[in-house]
Amino acid sequence: METSPARPPHRLDPSGGCPHAVNARLLAEGAVAPVELPGGIEGMAVLGHEALKKFLQHPEVAKDARHFVALREGRIGPGWPLLTFATVRGMTTADGDDHRRLRSLVGRAFTPRRVEELRPRIEELTATLLDELARAADAGDGVADLRRHFALPLPMGVISELLGVDVEFRYRLHHLSNQVVATDTTPARAIAANRELVAVLGEIAAAKAAHPADDLTSALIAARDEGGDRLSDEELIGTLVLMIIAGHETTLNLVTNAVRALCAHRDQLDLVRAGKASWADVVEETLRWDAPVSYFPFRYPVRDLTVDGALIPAGTPVLAGYSAAGRDRAAHGPDADRFDVTRPARPDAVRHLSLGHGAHYCLGAPLARLEAGIALERLFARFPDLELAASETDLLPHSGFVGNSVRTLPVRLAPACHGGVSHVLRP
């Protein structure tokens, strides 16, 4: 296949912003775009649905940072904001047998059966947090930040309970993980946040090693694979870092984006209430239309690859452009920009790629779907007149180009809402 003429690199804005306008412009020029990462590092982004689907499962694309040429050559300093994505030891930076070993140790906690067993606890936690949301609205003249009081503490509470993380650590872990995934942070702050996150998780792991409990952290410490190997200390902490970040940030953005979408498209909410679409349909359409992760780092071709006519040199850091692929008109039709909960299934049954594809498909996808479905159904049942208390243009976008959402989501609830207070997560 002939390669396309070289395109000037698009400089990704470290401070983030709504990605959709930029995605549309880049997609109009091709499914693969050269990009400039922070620090002037050259990279690529795969944006088209079909190109990304093939790239994510290509046998000559790796996740191990030893293939990252700029890192290997010493052109990336210790405070580079995306360094954790490349170097953390865990499933997302492992290949082959190493990846299968790490994934198998964690995967036992995320089988469909084990996830379904969490449903009663998720429902209980949701009800408690809806009381907290109502209380916050009462204290705020009818307005509350849904992201802070509901969309955040639900997944953070669930993943923390799975890992055995005490309440006292939860908001601190969220705050630190938020800094770790930000792309607009200074080198000094990035280094400090990473050190503190590793220190906190090390403290939690040490406590579990001394006093094991019925939780995933204790199981990971004790677990041996079939060859008799345990996780190294670095792999254990790296796995906990990934579990904390991926275990709540994605669902936090998913719930936030779904509420925004439904409030802006009341006709779609009416379809769900009329039984013409399900809450699962809302979750899947939100994942496609406004993916919770925009550009996910990194994958590296182990040799020069041509993807959809674009040459990606070996060792180039490549971003998975999930938010772009979700609105790719070549894959989703001319109305790809429209939020439609009744959108028919694609012929290949792959509605979106927002949770990944291939060997690195999101391990926590069943849990994220369950949490979001329960959260949305119970939220709109409890507050059927819920509406945004700010215009979309006034909502500040998420900091950085990895995550895709807004920093706060002020909502107005139905009048005279009362309830108890949750202490699951309180800043």
Tab-separated table of C-alpha atoms in Angstrom:
chain	number	residue	atom	x	y	z
A	1	MET	CA	0.000	0.000	0.000
A	2	GLU	CA	1.286	3.467	-0.859
A	3	THR	CA	1.811	5.848	1.996
A	4	SER	CA	-0.013	9.154	2.204
A	5	PRO	CA	1.878	12.445	1.843
A	6	ALA	CA	3.337	13.663	5.116
A	7	ARG	CA	1.006	15.781	7.234
A	8	PRO	CA	2.224	18.483	9.579
A	9	PRO	CA	1.958	17.261	13.182
A	10	HIS	CA	-0.949	18.444	15.288
A	11	ARG	CA	0.232	19.810	18.618
A	12	LEU	CA	-1.926	18.284	21.320
A	13	ASP	CA	-2.965	20.919	23.844
A	14	PRO	CA	-1.609	19.752	27.231
A	15	SER	CA	-4.482	21.548	29.000
A	16	GLY	CA	-7.031	19.469	27.119
A	17	GLY	CA	-10.433	20.735	26.064
A	18	CYS	CA	-13.365	19.245	24.193
A	19	PRO	CA	-11.741	17.004	21.559
A	20	HIS	CA	-14.541	16.657	19.019
A	21	ALA	CA	-13.908	19.673	16.780
A	22	VAL	CA	-10.199	18.856	16.549
A	23	ASN	CA	-10.973	15.192	15.930
A	24	ALA	CA	-13.299	16.053	13.046
A	25	ARG	CA	-10.643	18.238	11.422
A	26	LEU	CA	-7.941	15.598	11.806
A	27	LEU	CA	-10.199	12.791	10.565
A	28	ALA	CA	-11.053	14.799	7.466
A	29	GLU	CA	-7.364	14.514	6.517
A	30	GLY	CA	-7.019	10.798	7.270
A	31	ALA	CA	-7.474	8.071	9.860
A	32	VAL	CA	-3.914	8.417	11.223
A	33	ALA	CA	-2.400	11.758	12.243
A	34	PRO	CA	1.083	12.803	13.327
A	35	VAL	CA	0.954	14.597	16.668
A	36	GLU	CA	3.317	16.516	18.873
A	37	LEU	CA	3.316	15.329	22.472
A	38	PRO	CA	4.429	17.480	25.440
A	39	GLY	CA	8.109	18.307	25.304
A	40	GLY	CA	8.141	18.259	21.508
A	41	ILE	CA	8.120	14.445	21.327
A	42	GLU	CA	6.915	13.150	17.969
A	43	GLY	CA	4.015	10.722	18.065
A	44	MET	CA	1.044	9.471	16.090
A	45	ALA	CA	-2.663	9.115	16.795
A	46	VAL	CA	-4.893	6.503	15.194
A	47	LEU	CA	-8.317	8.131	14.893
A	48	GLY	CA	-10.463	6.181	12.426
A	49	HIS	CA	-12.626	3.337	13.729
A	50	GLU	CA	-11.468	0.644	11.311
A	51	ALA	CA	-7.821	1.747	11.421
A	52	LEU	CA	-7.855	1.762	15.221
A	53	LYS	CA	-9.592	-1.606	15.425
A	54	LYS	CA	-6.871	-3.169	13.274
A	55	PHE	CA	-4.039	-1.346	15.030
A	56	LEU	CA	-5.173	-2.391	18.522
A	57	GLN	CA	-4.891	-6.059	17.610
A	58	HIS	CA	-1.909	-5.902	15.248
A	59	PRO	CA	0.646	-8.605	16.149
A	60	GLU	CA	3.576	-6.226	15.540
A	61	VAL	CA	2.377	-3.507	17.892
A	62	ALA	CA	3.756	-3.631	21.441
A	63	LYS	CA	3.011	-2.033	24.811
A	64	ASP	CA	6.402	-2.477	26.500
A	65	ALA	CA	8.270	0.848	26.729
A	66	ARG	CA	11.554	-0.801	25.713
A	67	HIS	CA	10.278	-0.199	22.166
A	68	PHE	CA	9.816	3.551	22.825
A	69	VAL	CA	12.730	5.052	20.852
A	70	ALA	CA	12.663	8.561	22.380
A	71	LEU	CA	12.648	7.104	25.894
A	72	ARG	CA	15.418	4.643	25.076
A	73	GLU	CA	17.541	7.427	23.632
A	74	GLY	CA	17.202	9.539	26.786
A	75	ARG	CA	15.177	12.331	25.184
A	76	ILE	CA	12.473	12.162	27.862
A	77	GLY	CA	13.109	13.524	31.346
A	78	PRO	CA	11.826	12.141	34.651
A	79	GLY	CA	9.094	14.786	34.948
A	80	TRP	CA	7.500	14.131	31.550
A	81	PRO	CA	3.714	14.184	32.187
A	82	LEU	CA	3.022	10.984	30.237
A	83	LEU	CA	5.872	8.971	31.705
A	84	THR	CA	3.721	6.890	34.055
A	85	PHE	CA	1.628	5.655	31.125
A	86	ALA	CA	4.804	4.346	29.505
A	87	THR	CA	6.761	2.962	32.437
A	88	VAL	CA	4.358	1.755	35.135
A	89	ARG	CA	4.782	-1.994	35.621
A	90	GLY	CA	1.510	-3.755	34.973
A	91	MET	CA	-0.891	-5.154	32.408
A	92	THR	CA	-1.054	-2.028	30.270
A	93	THR	CA	2.695	-2.008	29.610
A	94	ALA	CA	3.265	-5.739	29.190
A	95	ASP	CA	3.206	-8.015	26.145
A	96	GLY	CA	2.827	-11.705	25.427
A	97	ASP	CA	3.296	-14.166	28.277
A	98	ASP	CA	4.063	-11.381	30.750
A	99	HIS	CA	0.777	-9.674	29.922
A	100	ARG	CA	-1.173	-12.917	30.194
A	101	ARG	CA	0.415	-13.662	33.592
A	102	LEU	CA	-0.435	-10.251	35.048
A	103	ARG	CA	-3.914	-10.181	33.561
A	104	SER	CA	-4.783	-13.656	34.837
A	105	LEU	CA	-3.898	-12.698	38.417
A	106	VAL	CA	-6.292	-9.746	38.356
A	107	GLY	CA	-8.908	-11.138	35.988
A	108	ARG	CA	-10.411	-13.511	38.526
A	109	ALA	CA	-12.010	-10.535	40.277
A	110	PHE	CA	-13.673	-9.269	37.097
A	111	THR	CA	-15.406	-12.279	35.594
A	112	PRO	CA	-19.053	-11.620	34.649
A	113	ARG	CA	-20.194	-13.784	37.583
A	114	ARG	CA	-18.008	-11.989	40.124
A	115	VAL	CA	-19.086	-8.601	38.793
A	116	GLU	CA	-22.768	-9.519	38.950
A	117	GLU	CA	-22.277	-10.503	42.587
A	118	LEU	CA	-21.365	-6.860	43.230
A	119	ARG	CA	-24.771	-5.614	42.037
A	120	PRO	CA	-26.440	-5.440	45.501
A	121	ARG	CA	-23.517	-3.490	46.949
A	122	ILE	CA	-23.449	-1.091	43.976
A	123	GLU	CA	-27.205	-0.528	44.351
A	124	GLU	CA	-26.802	0.113	48.072
A	125	LEU	CA	-23.941	2.544	47.539
A	126	THR	CA	-25.876	4.307	44.769
A	127	ALA	CA	-28.863	4.861	47.041
A	128	THR	CA	-26.643	6.268	49.776
A	129	LEU	CA	-24.917	8.643	47.372
A	130	LEU	CA	-28.230	9.860	45.974
A	131	ASP	CA	-29.091	10.873	49.521
A	132	GLU	CA	-25.759	12.722	49.669
A	133	LEU	CA	-26.496	14.434	46.363
A	134	ALA	CA	-29.881	15.568	47.659
A	135	ARG	CA	-28.306	16.883	50.843
A	136	ALA	CA	-25.672	18.780	48.861
A	137	ALA	CA	-28.423	20.331	46.717
A	138	ASP	CA	-30.356	21.375	49.823
A	139	ALA	CA	-27.230	23.118	51.076
A	140	GLY	CA	-26.616	24.734	47.678
A	141	ASP	CA	-29.988	26.351	46.960
A	142	GLY	CA	-31.103	23.366	44.928
A	143	VAL	CA	-27.844	22.931	42.980
A	144	ALA	CA	-25.142	20.311	43.562
A	145	ASP	CA	-22.025	19.132	41.757
A	146	LEU	CA	-23.064	15.706	40.484
A	147	ARG	CA	-19.508	14.783	39.573
A	148	ARG	CA	-18.199	15.380	43.099
A	149	HIS	CA	-21.107	13.989	45.082
A	150	PHE	CA	-22.192	11.075	42.879
A	151	ALA	CA	-20.193	10.215	39.734
A	152	LEU	CA	-16.861	10.165	41.603
A	153	PRO	CA	-17.594	8.414	44.919
A	154	LEU	CA	-19.542	5.563	43.308
A	155	PRO	CA	-16.743	3.966	41.236
A	156	MET	CA	-14.093	5.082	43.724
A	157	GLY	CA	-16.048	3.413	46.502
A	158	VAL	CA	-16.498	0.184	44.534
A	159	ILE	CA	-12.880	-0.199	43.413
A	160	SER	CA	-11.653	0.760	46.884
A	161	GLU	CA	-13.815	-1.905	48.496
A	162	LEU	CA	-12.550	-4.474	45.991
A	163	LEU	CA	-8.953	-3.552	46.768
A	164	GLY	CA	-9.541	-3.166	50.501
A	165	VAL	CA	-8.634	0.540	50.569
A	166	ASP	CA	-9.891	2.298	53.681
A	167	VAL	CA	-12.130	5.348	53.414
A	168	GLU	CA	-9.411	7.645	54.743
A	169	PHE	CA	-7.258	7.080	51.640
A	170	ARG	CA	-9.881	7.394	48.898
A	171	TYR	CA	-10.090	11.081	48.144
A	172	ARG	CA	-6.307	11.385	48.432
A	173	LEU	CA	-5.867	8.580	45.896
A	174	HIS	CA	-8.302	10.257	43.519
A	175	HIS	CA	-6.516	13.580	43.861
A	176	LEU	CA	-3.126	11.988	43.197
A	177	SER	CA	-4.294	9.817	40.303
A	178	ASN	CA	-5.894	12.904	38.754
A	179	GLN	CA	-2.514	14.632	38.821
A	180	VAL	CA	-0.748	11.563	37.454
A	181	VAL	CA	-2.980	11.385	34.345
A	182	ALA	CA	-2.990	15.144	33.722
A	183	THR	CA	-0.932	16.268	30.724
A	184	ASP	CA	-0.570	19.920	31.729
A	185	THR	CA	1.345	19.346	34.956
A	186	THR	CA	4.831	20.654	35.650
A	187	PRO	CA	7.742	18.188	35.894
A	188	ALA	CA	8.176	18.853	39.604
A	189	ARG	CA	4.496	18.307	40.333
A	190	ALA	CA	4.384	15.168	38.177
A	191	ILE	CA	7.338	13.660	40.036
A	192	ALA	CA	5.887	14.578	43.428
A	193	ALA	CA	2.450	13.168	42.607
A	194	ASN	CA	3.890	9.892	41.343
A	195	ARG	CA	6.098	9.492	44.402
A	196	GLU	CA	3.253	10.199	46.785
A	197	LEU	CA	0.876	7.839	44.941
A	198	VAL	CA	3.438	5.034	45.074
A	199	ALA	CA	4.084	5.778	48.760
A	200	VAL	CA	0.380	5.669	49.674
A	201	LEU	CA	-0.173	2.425	47.789
A	202	GLY	CA	2.987	0.995	49.337
A	203	GLU	CA	1.592	1.801	52.769
A	204	ILE	CA	-1.685	0.064	51.893
A	205	ALA	CA	0.132	-2.979	50.482
A	206	ALA	CA	2.381	-3.259	53.553
A	207	ALA	CA	-0.658	-3.211	55.826
A	208	LYS	CA	-2.316	-5.956	53.761
A	209	ALA	CA	0.840	-8.054	53.796
A	210	ALA	CA	0.931	-7.837	57.580
A	211	HIS	CA	-2.808	-8.355	58.023
A	212	PRO	CA	-4.377	-10.060	54.966
A	213	ALA	CA	-8.108	-9.654	54.422
A	214	ASP	CA	-10.755	-10.761	51.954
A	215	ASP	CA	-9.841	-8.247	49.264
A	216	LEU	CA	-8.038	-8.104	45.927
A	217	THR	CA	-4.869	-6.484	47.275
A	218	SER	CA	-4.368	-9.332	49.757
A	219	ALA	CA	-5.092	-11.849	46.992
A	220	LEU	CA	-2.528	-10.245	44.669
A	221	ILE	CA	0.105	-10.343	47.401
A	222	ALA	CA	-0.554	-14.028	48.057
A	223	ALA	CA	-1.266	-15.177	44.498
A	224	ARG	CA	1.132	-17.313	42.518
A	225	ASP	CA	0.746	-18.084	38.845
A	226	GLU	CA	1.047	-21.591	37.436
A	227	GLY	CA	4.822	-21.287	37.350
A	228	GLY	CA	4.985	-20.422	41.028
A	229	ASP	CA	5.886	-16.765	40.560
A	230	ARG	CA	4.399	-13.982	42.623
A	231	LEU	CA	4.070	-10.368	41.606
A	232	SER	CA	7.260	-8.439	42.240
A	233	ASP	CA	6.935	-5.428	44.533
A	234	GLU	CA	7.149	-3.141	41.496
A	235	GLU	CA	4.488	-5.136	39.654
A	236	LEU	CA	2.215	-5.115	42.703
A	237	ILE	CA	2.391	-1.341	43.126
A	238	GLY	CA	2.091	-0.827	39.380
A	239	THR	CA	-0.995	-3.032	39.278
A	240	LEU	CA	-2.562	-1.098	42.151
A	241	VAL	CA	-1.810	2.199	40.375
A	242	LEU	CA	-3.544	0.949	37.248
A	243	MET	CA	-6.485	-0.487	39.185
A	244	ILE	CA	-7.087	2.731	41.120
A	245	ILE	CA	-6.823	4.993	38.059
A	246	ALA	CA	-8.650	2.828	35.521
A	247	GLY	CA	-11.059	1.529	38.154
A	248	HIS	CA	-12.667	4.892	38.784
A	249	GLU	CA	-11.588	7.571	36.281
A	250	THR	CA	-13.263	5.905	33.285
A	251	THR	CA	-16.584	5.312	35.038
A	252	LEU	CA	-16.489	8.772	36.596
A	253	ASN	CA	-16.227	10.339	33.133
A	254	LEU	CA	-18.750	7.905	31.659
A	255	VAL	CA	-21.482	8.749	34.187
A	256	THR	CA	-20.731	12.474	33.951
A	257	ASN	CA	-20.844	12.460	30.147
A	258	ALA	CA	-24.034	10.385	30.067
A	259	VAL	CA	-25.877	12.787	32.368
A	260	ARG	CA	-24.722	15.732	30.240
A	261	ALA	CA	-25.892	13.978	27.082
A	262	LEU	CA	-29.315	13.070	28.456
A	263	CYS	CA	-29.919	16.554	29.843
A	264	ALA	CA	-29.039	18.038	26.472
A	265	HIS	CA	-31.163	15.489	24.571
A	266	ARG	CA	-34.369	15.122	26.559
A	267	ASP	CA	-35.995	13.277	23.646
A	268	GLN	CA	-33.483	10.449	24.156
A	269	LEU	CA	-34.265	10.325	27.865
A	270	ASP	CA	-37.968	10.113	26.967
A	271	LEU	CA	-37.238	7.094	24.741
A	272	VAL	CA	-35.667	5.278	27.671
A	273	ARG	CA	-38.556	6.143	29.959
A	274	ALA	CA	-41.003	4.896	27.320
A	275	GLY	CA	-39.206	1.555	27.128
A	276	LYS	CA	-37.979	2.150	23.563
A	277	ALA	CA	-34.355	1.990	24.671
A	278	SER	CA	-32.554	0.660	27.733
A	279	TRP	CA	-30.093	2.157	30.175
A	280	ALA	CA	-27.534	-0.202	28.670
A	281	ASP	CA	-28.185	1.515	25.337
A	282	VAL	CA	-27.506	4.878	26.996
A	283	VAL	CA	-24.203	3.587	28.355
A	284	GLU	CA	-23.071	2.214	24.983
A	285	GLU	CA	-24.098	5.315	23.040
A	286	THR	CA	-22.303	7.544	25.536
A	287	LEU	CA	-19.180	5.407	25.213
A	288	ARG	CA	-19.344	5.919	21.442
A	289	TRP	CA	-20.500	9.543	21.278
A	290	ASP	CA	-18.495	11.054	24.116
A	291	ALA	CA	-15.838	8.511	25.091
A	292	PRO	CA	-14.536	8.877	28.672
A	293	VAL	CA	-10.971	8.517	27.380
A	294	SER	CA	-9.947	10.600	24.410
A	295	TYR	CA	-6.330	9.760	23.534
A	296	PHE	CA	-4.903	6.774	25.419
A	297	PRO	CA	-1.089	6.293	25.585
A	298	PHE	CA	0.848	4.239	24.314
A	299	ARG	CA	1.517	1.544	21.777
A	300	TYR	CA	4.692	1.133	19.697
A	301	PRO	CA	5.143	-0.576	16.323
A	302	VAL	CA	8.059	-2.997	16.525
A	303	ARG	CA	8.787	-2.313	12.861
A	304	ASP	CA	7.762	0.385	10.409
A	305	LEU	CA	4.024	-0.040	9.795
A	306	THR	CA	1.686	1.440	7.225
A	307	VAL	CA	-1.766	2.009	8.701
A	308	ASP	CA	-4.499	3.279	6.412
A	309	GLY	CA	-1.862	4.688	4.086
A	310	ALA	CA	0.140	6.446	6.810
A	311	LEU	CA	3.635	5.345	7.768
A	312	ILE	CA	4.232	4.858	11.512
A	313	PRO	CA	7.968	4.359	12.145
A	314	ALA	CA	9.078	1.650	14.558
A	315	GLY	CA	9.265	2.855	18.148
A	316	THR	CA	6.879	5.763	17.669
A	317	PRO	CA	4.557	6.373	20.657
A	318	VAL	CA	1.026	5.967	19.336
A	319	LEU	CA	-2.169	7.231	20.943
A	320	ALA	CA	-5.464	5.361	20.603
A	321	GLY	CA	-7.960	8.040	19.556
A	322	TYR	CA	-11.088	6.638	21.155
A	323	SER	CA	-13.164	9.830	21.079
A	324	ALA	CA	-12.366	10.352	17.389
A	325	ALA	CA	-13.148	6.761	16.406
A	326	GLY	CA	-16.521	7.026	18.126
A	327	ARG	CA	-17.621	9.801	15.768
A	328	ASP	CA	-15.919	8.524	12.625
A	329	ARG	CA	-18.506	8.992	9.872
A	330	ALA	CA	-16.847	6.338	7.733
A	331	ALA	CA	-17.813	3.797	10.400
A	332	HIS	CA	-20.928	5.259	12.023
A	333	GLY	CA	-22.604	7.043	9.127
A	334	PRO	CA	-23.290	10.696	8.315
A	335	ASP	CA	-25.129	11.184	11.614
A	336	ALA	CA	-22.171	10.027	13.750
A	337	ASP	CA	-22.254	13.355	15.606
A	338	ARG	CA	-25.817	12.701	16.782
A	339	PHE	CA	-26.512	11.189	20.201
A	340	ASP	CA	-28.990	8.385	19.458
A	341	VAL	CA	-29.724	5.695	22.058
A	342	THR	CA	-31.628	3.666	19.428
A	343	ARG	CA	-28.689	3.596	17.017
A	344	PRO	CA	-28.690	0.211	15.252
A	345	ALA	CA	-25.834	-2.181	15.796
A	346	ARG	CA	-22.964	-2.158	13.328
A	347	PRO	CA	-22.673	-5.201	11.036
A	348	ASP	CA	-19.529	-6.309	12.881
A	349	ALA	CA	-21.274	-5.830	16.282
A	350	VAL	CA	-18.454	-3.499	17.391
A	351	ARG	CA	-20.428	-0.402	18.346
A	352	HIS	CA	-17.371	1.460	19.608
A	353	LEU	CA	-13.764	0.958	20.689
A	354	SER	CA	-13.883	3.137	23.781
A	355	LEU	CA	-13.020	0.263	26.111
A	356	GLY	CA	-10.274	-1.013	23.851
A	357	HIS	CA	-10.051	-4.028	21.564
A	358	GLY	CA	-7.969	-7.174	21.339
A	359	ALA	CA	-5.707	-8.580	24.048
A	360	HIS	CA	-5.725	-5.334	26.060
A	361	TYR	CA	-9.503	-4.902	26.062
A	362	CYS	CA	-10.511	-3.235	29.325
A	363	LEU	CA	-10.591	-5.878	32.061
A	364	GLY	CA	-13.043	-3.798	34.094
A	365	ALA	CA	-15.508	-3.213	31.241
A	366	PRO	CA	-18.307	-5.359	32.778
A	367	LEU	CA	-17.941	-3.513	36.092
A	368	ALA	CA	-17.933	-0.065	34.440
A	369	ARG	CA	-21.071	-0.941	32.473
A	370	LEU	CA	-22.841	-2.277	35.567
A	371	GLU	CA	-21.951	0.750	37.697
A	372	ALA	CA	-22.961	3.254	35.017
A	373	GLY	CA	-26.234	1.498	34.209
A	374	ILE	CA	-27.307	1.330	37.850
A	375	ALA	CA	-26.167	4.898	38.521
A	376	LEU	CA	-28.109	6.407	35.607
A	377	GLU	CA	-31.277	4.395	36.148
A	378	ARG	CA	-31.457	5.198	39.872
A	379	LEU	CA	-30.447	8.841	39.380
A	380	PHE	CA	-33.225	9.667	36.930
A	381	ALA	CA	-35.769	7.565	38.834
A	382	ARG	CA	-35.019	9.530	42.006
A	383	PHE	CA	-34.749	12.922	40.267
A	384	PRO	CA	-36.834	12.767	37.065
A	385	ASP	CA	-36.648	16.543	36.576
A	386	LEU	CA	-32.891	16.739	36.984
A	387	GLU	CA	-31.325	19.348	34.703
A	388	LEU	CA	-27.990	21.042	34.214
A	389	ALA	CA	-27.540	24.196	36.270
A	390	ALA	CA	-24.982	25.635	33.829
A	391	SER	CA	-24.714	25.873	30.075
A	392	GLU	CA	-22.377	23.500	28.245
A	393	THR	CA	-20.182	26.440	27.269
A	394	ASP	CA	-19.662	27.284	30.957
A	395	LEU	CA	-18.489	23.780	31.913
A	396	LEU	CA	-14.705	23.643	32.207
A	397	PRO	CA	-13.215	20.687	30.306
A	398	HIS	CA	-11.151	17.984	31.940
A	399	SER	CA	-7.506	18.875	32.468
A	400	GLY	CA	-5.407	17.121	29.851
A	401	PHE	CA	-5.992	15.295	26.563
A	402	VAL	CA	-6.168	11.741	27.945
A	403	GLY	CA	-9.454	11.903	29.857
A	404	ASN	CA	-12.545	13.436	28.259
A	405	SER	CA	-15.144	15.076	30.487
A	406	VAL	CA	-15.728	18.224	32.521
A	407	ARG	CA	-14.291	19.229	35.888
A	408	THR	CA	-17.628	19.870	37.580
A	409	LEU	CA	-21.242	19.138	36.674
A	410	PRO	CA	-23.656	21.429	38.545
A	411	VAL	CA	-27.197	20.045	38.389
A	412	ARG	CA	-30.547	21.188	39.704
A	413	LEU	CA	-32.658	18.485	41.330
A	414	ALA	CA	-36.375	18.168	41.915
A	415	PRO	CA	-37.550	20.336	44.827
A	416	ALA	CA	-37.801	19.117	48.421
A	417	CYS	CA	-35.210	16.353	48.160
A	418	HIS	CA	-33.984	15.098	51.498
A	419	GLY	CA	-31.894	12.214	52.693
A	420	GLY	CA	-29.054	10.950	54.791
A	421	VAL	CA	-25.375	11.688	54.414
A	422	SER	CA	-22.729	9.399	52.939
A	423	HIS	CA	-19.203	9.327	54.290
A	424	VAL	CA	-17.884	7.081	51.526
A	425	LEU	CA	-15.764	9.800	49.946
A	426	ARG	CA	-15.590	13.350	51.126
A	427	PRO	CA	-12.907	15.868	50.188
